[in-house]
mmCIF file of C-alpha atoms and ligand atoms in Angstrom:
data_model
loop_
_atom_site.group_PDB
_atom_site.id
_atom_site.type_symbol
_atom_site.label_atom_id
_atom_site.label_comp_id
_atom_site.label_asym_id
_atom_site.label_seq_id
_atom_site.Cartn_x
_atom_site.Cartn_y
_atom_site.Cartn_z
ATOM 1 C CA MET A 1 14.886 37.099 -46.800
ATOM 2 C CA ARG A 2 15.886 33.384 -47.066
ATOM 3 C CA ASN A 3 17.641 34.144 -43.925
ATOM 4 C CA ILE A 4 15.085 35.399 -42.344
ATOM 5 C CA ILE A 5 12.373 32.624 -43.219
ATOM 6 C CA VAL A 6 14.671 30.180 -42.627
ATOM 7 C CA PHE A 7 15.498 31.584 -39.245
ATOM 8 C CA GLY A 8 11.758 32.061 -38.013
ATOM 9 C CA LEU A 9 11.099 28.255 -40.071
ATOM 10 C CA GLY A 10 14.216 27.370 -37.031
ATOM 11 C CA PHE A 11 12.599 29.077 -34.590
ATOM 12 C CA LEU A 12 9.251 27.293 -34.746
ATOM 13 C CA LEU A 13 10.447 23.895 -34.782
ATOM 14 C CA MET A 14 12.454 24.178 -31.745
ATOM 15 C CA THR A 15 9.752 25.988 -29.982
ATOM 16 C CA ALA A 16 7.360 23.062 -31.938
ATOM 17 C CA CYS A 17 9.629 20.208 -29.897
ATOM 18 C CA LYS A 18 10.915 21.738 -26.290
ATOM 19 C CA SER A 19 12.313 19.146 -24.023
ATOM 20 C CA GLY A 20 9.952 16.679 -22.566
ATOM 21 C CA GLN A 21 7.565 17.251 -25.938
ATOM 22 C CA GLN A 22 6.881 15.557 -29.064
ATOM 23 C CA GLU A 23 3.625 15.513 -30.797
ATOM 24 C CA GLY A 24 1.188 13.228 -28.930
ATOM 25 C CA ALA A 25 3.762 12.620 -25.949
ATOM 26 C CA THR A 26 3.716 14.733 -23.455
ATOM 27 C CA THR A 27 6.157 13.619 -20.479
ATOM 28 C CA ALA A 28 5.548 14.036 -16.892
ATOM 29 C CA ASP A 29 9.459 15.524 -16.717
ATOM 30 C CA PRO A 30 9.524 18.649 -18.419
ATOM 31 C CA GLU A 31 13.327 18.007 -18.948
ATOM 32 C CA ALA A 32 12.916 14.271 -20.254
ATOM 33 C CA THR A 33 15.277 14.419 -22.877
ATOM 34 C CA ALA A 34 14.758 13.761 -26.564
ATOM 35 C CA GLU A 35 14.765 9.872 -26.462
ATOM 36 C CA THR A 36 13.475 9.857 -24.188
ATOM 37 C CA VAL A 37 10.212 12.020 -25.618
ATOM 38 C CA LYS A 38 10.822 9.928 -28.489
ATOM 39 C CA MET A 39 10.483 6.837 -25.990
ATOM 40 C CA LEU A 40 7.175 7.964 -24.205
ATOM 41 C CA ALA A 41 5.734 8.622 -28.731
ATOM 42 C CA GLY A 42 7.025 5.593 -29.485
ATOM 43 C CA LEU A 43 5.331 3.580 -26.198
ATOM 44 C CA LYS A 44 1.992 5.215 -27.050
ATOM 45 C CA ALA A 45 2.749 3.749 -31.129
ATOM 46 C CA ALA A 46 3.210 0.141 -29.908
ATOM 47 C CA ALA A 47 -0.071 0.134 -28.278
ATOM 48 C CA GLU A 48 -1.803 0.246 -30.911
ATOM 49 C CA LYS A 49 -0.313 -1.770 -32.295
ATOM 50 C CA GLY A 50 -0.249 -4.914 -29.411
ATOM 51 C CA ILE A 51 1.136 -5.553 -26.201
ATOM 52 C CA MET A 52 4.110 -6.160 -25.770
ATOM 53 C CA PHE A 53 5.535 -9.001 -23.696
ATOM 54 C CA GLY A 54 7.937 -8.347 -20.733
ATOM 55 C CA HIS A 55 10.167 -11.123 -18.308
ATOM 56 C CA GLN A 56 12.131 -9.717 -15.006
ATOM 57 C CA ASP A 57 15.730 -10.370 -15.201
ATOM 58 C CA ASP A 58 14.735 -11.893 -18.595
ATOM 59 C CA LEU A 59 19.041 -11.801 -19.745
ATOM 60 C CA ALA A 60 20.364 -12.207 -15.702
ATOM 61 C CA TYR A 61 19.651 -15.611 -15.784
ATOM 62 C CA GLY A 62 17.277 -18.460 -15.265
ATOM 63 C CA ILE A 63 16.220 -21.951 -15.310
ATOM 64 C CA GLY A 64 20.197 -24.446 -14.880
ATOM 65 C CA TRP A 65 22.188 -21.014 -16.207
ATOM 66 C CA VAL A 66 22.968 -17.858 -15.610
ATOM 67 C CA TYR A 67 24.770 -14.803 -17.626
ATOM 68 C CA PRO A 68 25.829 -16.521 -20.144
ATOM 69 C CA ALA A 69 26.141 -13.183 -22.217
ATOM 70 C CA GLY A 70 22.698 -13.436 -24.556
ATOM 71 C CA GLU A 71 20.651 -15.896 -22.333
ATOM 72 C CA SER A 72 17.175 -15.560 -21.706
ATOM 73 C CA ASP A 73 14.305 -18.674 -21.078
ATOM 74 C CA VAL A 74 11.854 -16.858 -23.589
ATOM 75 C CA LYS A 75 14.238 -16.803 -26.285
ATOM 76 C CA ARG A 76 14.804 -20.356 -25.812
ATOM 77 C CA VAL A 77 11.840 -21.220 -25.652
ATOM 78 C CA THR A 78 9.733 -18.890 -28.688
ATOM 79 C CA GLY A 79 12.804 -18.023 -30.640
ATOM 80 C CA ASP A 80 13.387 -14.441 -29.515
ATOM 81 C CA TYR A 81 13.485 -12.109 -27.102
ATOM 82 C CA PRO A 82 11.045 -10.132 -25.004
ATOM 83 C CA ALA A 83 9.907 -6.998 -25.905
ATOM 84 C CA VAL A 84 10.245 -5.429 -22.416
ATOM 85 C CA TYR A 85 12.742 -6.146 -19.629
ATOM 86 C CA GLY A 86 12.913 -5.775 -16.534
ATOM 87 C CA MET A 87 14.998 -5.305 -13.572
ATOM 88 C CA ASP A 88 15.364 -3.777 -9.750
ATOM 89 C CA LEU A 89 17.490 -1.765 -8.444
ATOM 90 C CA GLY A 90 17.457 -3.014 -4.604
ATOM 91 C CA LYS A 91 20.271 -2.036 -2.898
ATOM 92 C CA ILE A 92 21.585 0.175 -5.433
ATOM 93 C CA GLU A 93 21.277 2.585 -2.613
ATOM 94 C CA HIS A 94 24.904 1.388 -0.963
ATOM 95 C CA ARG A 95 26.086 1.386 -3.944
ATOM 96 C CA ALA A 96 26.696 -2.669 -4.068
ATOM 97 C CA PRO A 97 28.160 -4.645 -6.629
ATOM 98 C CA VAL A 98 25.184 -6.568 -7.363
ATOM 99 C CA ASN A 99 21.577 -6.453 -6.688
ATOM 100 C CA LEU A 100 18.885 -7.748 -4.122
ATOM 101 C CA ASP A 101 18.805 -11.121 -5.869
ATOM 102 C CA SER A 102 22.727 -10.864 -7.080
ATOM 103 C CA VAL A 103 22.477 -9.588 -10.566
ATOM 104 C CA PRO A 104 26.000 -7.769 -10.850
ATOM 105 C CA PHE A 105 24.615 -3.463 -11.796
ATOM 106 C CA GLU A 106 27.534 -3.704 -13.873
ATOM 107 C CA HIS A 107 25.507 -6.439 -16.395
ATOM 108 C CA MET A 108 22.400 -4.568 -15.929
ATOM 109 C CA ARG A 109 24.492 -1.534 -17.843
ATOM 110 C CA ILE A 110 25.226 -3.828 -20.719
ATOM 111 C CA PHE A 111 21.827 -5.391 -20.684
ATOM 112 C CA VAL A 112 20.362 -1.599 -21.119
ATOM 113 C CA ARG A 113 22.412 -0.977 -23.865
ATOM 114 C CA GLU A 114 21.996 -4.221 -25.659
ATOM 115 C CA ILE A 115 18.400 -3.898 -25.125
ATOM 116 C CA TRP A 116 18.421 -0.202 -26.222
ATOM 117 C CA ALA A 117 20.438 -1.555 -29.487
ATOM 118 C CA ARG A 118 17.552 -3.433 -30.525
ATOM 119 C CA GLY A 119 14.619 -0.925 -29.179
ATOM 120 C CA GLY A 120 13.397 -3.068 -26.862
ATOM 121 C CA VAL A 121 12.048 -0.944 -23.708
ATOM 122 C CA THR A 122 14.359 -1.472 -20.146
ATOM 123 C CA THR A 123 12.029 -1.013 -17.157
ATOM 124 C CA PHE A 124 13.536 -1.495 -13.491
ATOM 125 C CA SER A 125 11.802 -1.455 -10.031
ATOM 126 C CA TRP A 126 12.742 -0.872 -6.476
ATOM 127 C CA HIS A 127 13.285 -2.853 -3.670
ATOM 128 C CA SER A 128 15.039 -0.989 -1.828
ATOM 129 C CA ASP A 129 15.948 -1.384 2.016
ATOM 130 C CA ASN A 130 13.455 0.166 4.499
ATOM 131 C CA PRO A 131 16.002 3.140 5.048
ATOM 132 C CA LEU A 132 14.584 3.404 9.039
ATOM 133 C CA THR A 133 15.659 0.213 10.426
ATOM 134 C CA GLY A 134 17.842 -0.726 8.354
ATOM 135 C CA GLY A 135 16.290 -3.934 7.043
ATOM 136 C CA SER A 136 15.184 -5.008 4.336
ATOM 137 C CA THR A 137 11.827 -4.016 1.622
ATOM 138 C CA TRP A 138 9.484 -6.425 3.691
ATOM 139 C CA ASP A 139 10.595 -4.929 6.764
ATOM 140 C CA ILE A 140 7.537 -3.834 8.339
ATOM 141 C CA SER A 141 8.094 -3.216 11.175
ATOM 142 C CA SER A 142 8.011 0.936 11.506
ATOM 143 C CA ASP A 143 4.714 2.643 10.228
ATOM 144 C CA ARG A 144 7.326 5.932 10.884
ATOM 145 C CA VAL A 145 10.212 5.448 7.856
ATOM 146 C CA VAL A 146 7.903 7.491 4.874
ATOM 147 C CA ALA A 147 7.648 10.213 7.176
ATOM 148 C CA SER A 148 11.625 10.090 8.821
ATOM 149 C CA VAL A 149 12.570 9.907 5.277
ATOM 150 C CA LEU A 150 10.829 13.209 3.894
ATOM 151 C CA PRO A 151 12.428 16.959 4.153
ATOM 152 C CA GLY A 152 11.797 17.153 8.131
ATOM 153 C CA GLY A 153 12.570 14.064 8.866
ATOM 154 C CA GLY A 154 15.063 12.660 10.983
ATOM 155 C CA ASN A 155 16.543 10.242 8.249
ATOM 156 C CA HIS A 156 16.420 12.948 5.281
ATOM 157 C CA ASP A 157 19.776 13.864 4.787
ATOM 158 C CA ARG A 158 20.995 9.943 4.679
ATOM 159 C CA TYR A 159 17.669 9.519 2.464
ATOM 160 C CA ARG A 160 19.444 11.845 -0.364
ATOM 161 C CA GLN A 161 22.226 10.159 -0.265
ATOM 162 C CA TRP A 162 20.367 7.152 -1.155
ATOM 163 C CA LEU A 163 18.613 8.467 -4.133
ATOM 164 C CA ASP A 164 22.415 10.415 -5.268
ATOM 165 C CA ASN A 165 23.407 6.745 -4.947
ATOM 166 C CA LEU A 166 19.932 5.114 -7.456
ATOM 167 C CA ALA A 167 20.789 8.817 -9.566
ATOM 168 C CA GLY A 168 23.995 7.998 -10.562
ATOM 169 C CA PHE A 169 23.798 4.053 -11.570
ATOM 170 C CA LEU A 170 20.557 5.450 -13.874
ATOM 171 C CA ALA A 171 22.257 8.974 -15.225
ATOM 172 C CA SER A 172 24.934 6.489 -15.973
ATOM 173 C CA LEU A 173 23.608 4.401 -18.176
ATOM 174 C CA THR A 174 23.901 5.396 -21.816
ATOM 175 C CA ASP A 175 24.861 4.675 -24.871
ATOM 176 C CA ASP A 176 28.308 3.829 -26.854
ATOM 177 C CA ASP A 177 28.093 7.903 -27.331
ATOM 178 C CA GLY A 178 27.207 8.774 -23.805
ATOM 179 C CA THR A 179 23.773 9.192 -24.979
ATOM 180 C CA ALA A 180 21.517 8.738 -21.639
ATOM 181 C CA ILE A 181 19.302 6.008 -22.663
ATOM 182 C CA PRO A 182 15.586 6.032 -21.794
ATOM 183 C CA VAL A 183 13.643 3.501 -19.157
ATOM 184 C CA ILE A 184 10.906 3.291 -17.506
ATOM 185 C CA PHE A 185 11.771 3.572 -13.873
ATOM 186 C CA ARG A 186 9.171 2.374 -10.832
ATOM 187 C CA PRO A 187 9.184 3.123 -7.641
ATOM 188 C CA TYR A 188 6.930 2.352 -4.940
ATOM 189 C CA HIS A 189 5.239 -0.565 -6.011
ATOM 190 C CA GLU A 190 1.896 -2.093 -4.394
ATOM 191 C CA HIS A 191 1.863 0.449 -2.435
ATOM 192 C CA THR A 192 -1.773 -0.135 -1.829
ATOM 193 C CA GLY A 193 -0.379 -3.253 -0.241
ATOM 194 C CA SER A 194 1.058 -3.230 3.417
ATOM 195 C CA TRP A 195 4.604 -5.880 2.633
ATOM 196 C CA PHE A 196 6.904 -3.001 1.721
ATOM 197 C CA TRP A 197 7.461 -0.023 3.666
ATOM 198 C CA TRP A 198 5.794 2.449 1.444
ATOM 199 C CA GLY A 199 2.868 0.208 1.831
ATOM 200 C CA GLU A 200 -0.562 1.495 2.725
ATOM 201 C CA LYS A 201 -1.224 1.221 6.530
ATOM 202 C CA LEU A 202 2.578 2.391 7.086
ATOM 203 C CA CYS A 203 2.164 5.318 5.917
ATOM 204 C CA THR A 204 -0.716 8.285 5.339
ATOM 205 C CA ALA A 205 -1.860 9.206 1.872
ATOM 206 C CA GLU A 206 -0.430 12.439 1.855
ATOM 207 C CA ASP A 207 3.128 10.962 3.638
ATOM 208 C CA PHE A 208 3.378 8.526 -0.190
ATOM 209 C CA ILE A 209 2.293 11.621 -2.358
ATOM 210 C CA ALA A 210 4.680 13.551 -0.708
ATOM 211 C CA LEU A 211 8.098 11.434 -0.694
ATOM 212 C CA TRP A 212 7.327 10.057 -4.813
ATOM 213 C CA ARG A 213 6.702 14.342 -5.588
ATOM 214 C CA PHE A 214 10.339 14.391 -3.706
ATOM 215 C CA THR A 215 12.122 11.347 -5.605
ATOM 216 C CA PHE A 216 10.585 12.974 -8.625
ATOM 217 C CA ASP A 217 11.752 16.118 -7.372
ATOM 218 C CA TYR A 218 15.257 14.951 -6.607
ATOM 219 C CA LEU A 219 16.327 12.909 -9.604
ATOM 220 C CA CYS A 220 15.090 15.264 -11.794
ATOM 221 C CA LYS A 221 15.822 18.586 -9.987
ATOM 222 C CA GLU A 222 18.719 18.464 -8.119
ATOM 223 C CA LYS A 223 20.121 15.739 -9.693
ATOM 224 C CA GLY A 224 19.351 16.587 -13.564
ATOM 225 C CA VAL A 225 18.489 13.069 -14.706
ATOM 226 C CA HIS A 226 16.720 13.242 -17.305
ATOM 227 C CA ASN A 227 15.962 9.715 -19.029
ATOM 228 C CA LEU A 228 13.078 8.338 -17.343
ATOM 229 C CA LEU A 229 9.150 7.276 -17.977
ATOM 230 C CA PHE A 230 7.981 7.012 -14.111
ATOM 231 C CA ALA A 231 5.409 4.139 -13.828
ATOM 232 C CA TYR A 232 2.773 4.011 -10.499
ATOM 233 C CA SER A 233 1.908 1.059 -9.516
ATOM 234 C CA SER A 234 -0.470 -0.540 -7.204
ATOM 235 C CA SER A 235 -1.081 -3.683 -5.941
ATOM 236 C CA GLY A 236 -3.663 -6.393 -7.511
ATOM 237 C CA ASP A 237 -7.192 -5.243 -4.177
ATOM 238 C CA ILE A 238 -7.981 -2.526 -6.625
ATOM 239 C CA GLU A 239 -11.959 -1.694 -6.200
ATOM 240 C CA ASP A 240 -12.828 1.767 -8.293
ATOM 241 C CA ARG A 241 -10.775 3.997 -9.587
ATOM 242 C CA ASP A 242 -11.494 6.666 -6.288
ATOM 243 C CA TYR A 243 -9.565 3.735 -4.223
ATOM 244 C CA TYR A 244 -6.562 3.413 -7.316
ATOM 245 C CA LEU A 245 -5.991 7.407 -7.074
ATOM 246 C CA GLU A 246 -6.014 8.083 -3.304
ATOM 247 C CA ARG A 247 -2.319 8.113 -3.104
ATOM 248 C CA TYR A 248 -1.497 8.973 -6.963
ATOM 249 C CA PRO A 249 0.561 11.801 -7.099
ATOM 250 C CA GLY A 250 -0.965 13.946 -9.933
ATOM 251 C CA ASP A 251 -0.413 14.146 -13.605
ATOM 252 C CA GLY A 252 2.842 16.139 -13.691
ATOM 253 C CA TYR A 253 4.656 13.217 -12.060
ATOM 254 C CA VAL A 254 3.199 10.122 -13.569
ATOM 255 C CA ASP A 255 3.994 8.364 -17.502
ATOM 256 C CA LEU A 256 2.400 5.644 -16.557
ATOM 257 C CA MET A 257 -0.421 3.584 -14.868
ATOM 258 C CA GLY A 258 -0.768 -0.317 -13.918
ATOM 259 C CA PHE A 259 -1.101 -2.416 -11.394
ATOM 260 C CA ASP A 260 0.289 -6.040 -10.176
ATOM 261 C CA TYR A 261 -1.504 -9.288 -9.580
ATOM 262 C CA TYR A 262 -0.555 -12.898 -9.750
ATOM 263 C CA GLN A 263 -2.370 -15.996 -9.437
ATOM 264 C CA MET A 264 -1.787 -17.815 -5.996
ATOM 265 C CA ALA A 265 -1.764 -22.559 -6.595
ATOM 266 C CA GLY A 266 -5.848 -22.230 -5.449
ATOM 267 C CA ALA A 267 -7.751 -19.359 -6.586
ATOM 268 C CA ALA A 268 -10.811 -20.586 -7.851
ATOM 269 C CA GLU A 269 -11.176 -20.891 -11.364
ATOM 270 C CA GLY A 270 -11.456 -17.835 -13.499
ATOM 271 C CA SER A 271 -9.909 -15.299 -10.493
ATOM 272 C CA PHE A 272 -7.539 -14.158 -11.779
ATOM 273 C CA THR A 273 -8.700 -13.326 -15.365
ATOM 274 C CA GLU A 274 -11.915 -11.888 -14.422
ATOM 275 C CA ALA A 275 -9.843 -9.512 -11.428
ATOM 276 C CA VAL A 276 -7.151 -8.395 -13.938
ATOM 277 C CA ASP A 277 -10.201 -8.006 -16.571
ATOM 278 C CA ARG A 278 -11.778 -6.181 -14.449
ATOM 279 C CA VAL A 279 -9.158 -3.452 -12.901
ATOM 280 C CA LEU A 280 -7.423 -3.448 -16.666
ATOM 281 C CA GLY A 281 -11.029 -1.768 -17.287
ATOM 282 C CA ILE A 282 -10.716 0.536 -14.303
ATOM 283 C CA ILE A 283 -7.006 1.948 -14.659
ATOM 284 C CA THR A 284 -6.858 1.938 -18.786
ATOM 285 C CA GLU A 285 -10.139 4.773 -18.078
ATOM 286 C CA VAL A 286 -8.446 6.808 -15.872
ATOM 287 C CA ALA A 287 -4.423 6.515 -17.700
ATOM 288 C CA ALA A 288 -6.593 7.171 -21.087
ATOM 289 C CA GLU A 289 -8.461 10.576 -19.578
ATOM 290 C CA ARG A 290 -4.806 12.665 -18.384
ATOM 291 C CA GLY A 291 -3.134 10.919 -21.768
ATOM 292 C CA LYS A 292 -0.972 7.906 -19.833
ATOM 293 C CA LEU A 293 0.160 4.743 -21.426
ATOM 294 C CA ALA A 294 -1.782 1.618 -19.466
ATOM 295 C CA ALA A 295 -0.160 -1.489 -18.339
ATOM 296 C CA LEU A 296 0.049 -4.485 -16.578
ATOM 297 C CA THR A 297 3.266 -3.824 -14.460
ATOM 298 C CA GLU A 298 3.747 -7.745 -12.839
ATOM 299 C CA ALA A 299 1.645 -10.718 -12.889
ATOM 300 C CA GLY A 300 2.321 -13.881 -13.660
ATOM 301 C CA TYR A 301 1.801 -17.723 -12.052
ATOM 302 C CA GLU A 302 4.828 -18.714 -10.038
ATOM 303 C CA GLY A 303 5.839 -22.256 -11.798
ATOM 304 C CA ILE A 304 2.651 -22.004 -14.102
ATOM 305 C CA PRO A 305 1.762 -25.457 -13.517
ATOM 306 C CA ASP A 306 -1.678 -24.693 -15.458
ATOM 307 C CA PRO A 307 -0.265 -26.177 -19.476
ATOM 308 C CA GLU A 308 -3.334 -23.618 -20.928
ATOM 309 C CA TRP A 309 -2.332 -20.448 -19.057
ATOM 310 C CA TRP A 310 -1.285 -18.778 -21.366
ATOM 311 C CA THR A 311 -3.810 -18.636 -23.609
ATOM 312 C CA GLY A 312 -6.413 -20.255 -21.365
ATOM 313 C CA THR A 313 -6.363 -17.728 -18.823
ATOM 314 C CA LEU A 314 -3.931 -14.707 -19.022
ATOM 315 C CA TRP A 315 -4.704 -13.552 -23.032
ATOM 316 C CA PRO A 316 -8.206 -13.276 -21.913
ATOM 317 C CA ALA A 317 -7.266 -11.649 -19.075
ATOM 318 C CA VAL A 318 -6.461 -9.058 -21.181
ATOM 319 C CA LYS A 319 -6.975 -8.785 -24.639
ATOM 320 C CA ASN A 320 -9.475 -6.281 -24.361
ATOM 321 C CA HIS A 321 -7.516 -3.505 -23.124
ATOM 322 C CA LYS A 322 -5.422 -0.794 -24.655
ATOM 323 C CA ILE A 323 -2.003 -1.348 -22.517
ATOM 324 C CA SER A 324 1.455 -1.011 -23.579
ATOM 325 C CA TYR A 325 2.771 -4.497 -22.455
ATOM 326 C CA LEU A 326 2.185 -7.012 -19.170
ATOM 327 C CA LEU A 327 5.375 -8.570 -17.520
ATOM 328 C CA VAL A 328 5.542 -12.315 -15.749
ATOM 329 C CA TRP A 329 8.054 -11.456 -13.194
ATOM 330 C CA ARG A 330 11.315 -13.740 -13.438
ATOM 331 C CA ASN A 331 12.834 -16.933 -13.744
ATOM 332 C CA ALA A 332 14.612 -17.917 -10.819
ATOM 333 C CA HIS A 333 17.750 -20.031 -10.837
ATOM 334 C CA ASN A 334 18.966 -20.606 -6.915
ATOM 335 C CA ARG A 335 14.655 -21.615 -6.058
ATOM 336 C CA PRO A 336 13.260 -24.612 -7.283
ATOM 337 C CA GLY A 337 9.603 -23.908 -8.510
ATOM 338 C CA HIS A 338 9.965 -19.748 -8.881
ATOM 339 C CA PHE A 339 9.851 -18.754 -12.189
ATOM 340 C CA TYR A 340 7.121 -16.994 -13.845
ATOM 341 C CA ALA A 341 8.110 -18.296 -18.227
ATOM 342 C CA PRO A 342 7.927 -21.152 -19.632
ATOM 343 C CA HIS A 343 11.810 -22.508 -20.216
ATOM 344 C CA PRO A 344 12.058 -25.474 -23.142
ATOM 345 C CA GLY A 345 10.300 -28.737 -22.268
ATOM 346 C CA HIS A 346 7.978 -27.256 -19.458
ATOM 347 C CA VAL A 347 4.798 -28.219 -19.951
ATOM 348 C CA SER A 348 2.727 -24.659 -20.594
ATOM 349 C CA ALA A 349 5.907 -23.925 -23.250
ATOM 350 C CA ASP A 350 3.823 -25.647 -26.018
ATOM 351 C CA ASP A 351 0.872 -22.913 -25.261
ATOM 352 C CA PHE A 352 3.264 -19.528 -24.418
ATOM 353 C CA ILE A 353 4.880 -20.160 -28.465
ATOM 354 C CA GLY A 354 0.093 -20.248 -29.106
ATOM 355 C CA PHE A 355 0.488 -16.909 -26.950
ATOM 356 C CA TYR A 356 3.463 -15.344 -28.823
ATOM 357 C CA ASN A 357 2.443 -16.598 -32.390
ATOM 358 C CA LEU A 358 -1.014 -13.922 -31.316
ATOM 359 C CA PRO A 359 -0.723 -10.968 -33.526
ATOM 360 C CA GLU A 360 -1.527 -8.910 -30.710
ATOM 361 C CA THR A 361 1.347 -9.912 -28.271
ATOM 362 C CA LEU A 362 5.049 -8.566 -29.240
ATOM 363 C CA PHE A 363 7.854 -9.396 -28.608
ATOM 364 C CA GLN A 364 11.474 -7.920 -29.710
ATOM 365 C CA ALA A 365 11.109 -8.801 -33.470
ATOM 366 C CA ASP A 366 8.380 -6.448 -34.020
ATOM 367 C CA VAL A 367 9.068 -3.770 -32.466
ATOM 368 C CA THR A 368 12.619 -3.885 -33.524
ATOM 369 C CA GLU A 369 10.338 -3.980 -37.311
ATOM 370 C CA LEU A 370 7.973 -0.873 -35.221
ATOM 371 C CA GLY A 371 11.544 1.054 -34.147
ATOM 372 C CA ALA A 372 9.171 3.218 -32.424
ATOM 373 C CA PHE A 373 11.260 3.574 -29.440
ATOM 374 C CA ARG A 374 14.960 4.999 -31.414
HETATM 375 C C1 BMA B 401 9.733 -11.441 -5.114
HETATM 376 C C2 BMA B 401 10.885 -12.768 -5.112
HETATM 377 C C3 BMA B 401 11.240 -12.612 -4.313
HETATM 378 C C4 BMA B 401 12.804 -11.465 -5.018
HETATM 379 C C5 BMA B 401 11.564 -9.997 -5.036
HETATM 380 C C6 BMA B 401 12.715 -8.903 -6.019
HETATM 381 O O1 BMA B 401 8.789 -11.472 -5.355
HETATM 382 O O2 BMA B 401 11.067 -13.019 -6.522
HETATM 383 O O3 BMA B 401 12.660 -14.141 -4.342
HETATM 384 O O4 BMA B 401 13.615 -11.461 -4.021
HETATM 385 O O5 BMA B 401 10.794 -10.141 -6.287
HETATM 386 O O6 BMA B 401 13.568 -9.265 -6.928
#
C-alpha cells in the first residue's frame, strides 16, 4: 500500500514538472532542461523585485584594459558586477577563435561558467556574417539572403553548417559537472531596422518568421540544444503593437520580448525618455498578455556625456515598467569614445552610483542574494 502511494506521488510529481515547465514558467522549447526552466521562473521572480542591470562584454574588456580575469568597468565604479552579461556570437558560424569584436570564444565559455556560479544571467546576440555574400552582418547589398537560407533556398545547406557551429558552441556551455548552463539567445535583433541582412527591407515578414522558426527548430529539435531562452527584440521605431508583432514568430518560439533604443548625440531633450517609456508601455503589455518576459535588450548613450544620464534620463524611462533587465552596450577598449557604461573618473560615474543605489535596480549581489536562477 505504502509503495503504491509513494509510486503514485512520484508519478504525479513527474507529470507536474514535465520538462519545459515549472510552476508559473513554461519555456518556448518544450524540452528545455530543468535549469533552463528554473532560469525562466527566476527571471519572472526577479522582475517582481526590480530591473536588472546588464552590460555587453562586461568581463572581456573595458576602458584601458583587456581581460585580466575578474575585471569589469561596472565593478570598478560600483564595487559590484552587473546582473546580466551580454556577449556576441558573431563569427561562431565559421568556428572562428574570436568573435567580431575580438573576444575569444574560449573566454566566453569561462565567463558563462563564472556568471552561472555566482547566480547571474548571460545573454547572447549574434551579429552573424552575411551567408549569401560572405560579407559582414551589415552587408545589406542583397534582399535575397533570408530567402536563400530557408529550406529550399540555394544557400540552405551552408546555413545548416553555420547553425551546426552555433549549436556546438551553445551546447558546450556547461558547468564543472557537465550540466548545460541556461542562457538567453537573442538572434536576428533589431529586425525592424534595415541595417542587418535580416532587416525589414531585406526580407518579407513571412520569410523572417520562417527564418526564426527554422533556427529555433533546428537548434532545439535537430541539434538537441535545450539550454536556451529565446529573445525577440526589435529596434526602437515601434509605432504600435501591430507593428511590433508583425514579424513575431509566435508564442511557441519566444520567451522574452524586447527592443533596442539608443540616445543619439543631439537628440531633443527628453526624447529618449519619452520614446523608451512609450515603447516599453506597448511591449510590456503584449508580453504580459502572452506570459512572456519583457526587457530593454540594448540601450545607451555613446560616451555618456550627460553627467546625470543614469538617474535623470534612463531611470525615468524605465521605472514605471515591469521589465526583467536593461542592457547597455560595450565599453570598447580600442575605439575611443565608444563606451556605454562609466569607468572610474568618468563624468557620469557618481550618478551611476546613484542609479546603482536605487532599491529597484538589481546588480550581481542583489540577484546572488535572491538565488532565483540556479
Ligand atoms: C556595434 C558596435 C560595433 C560592434 C557591434 C557588435 O554597436 O559596438 O563596434 O562590432 O556593435 O558588437
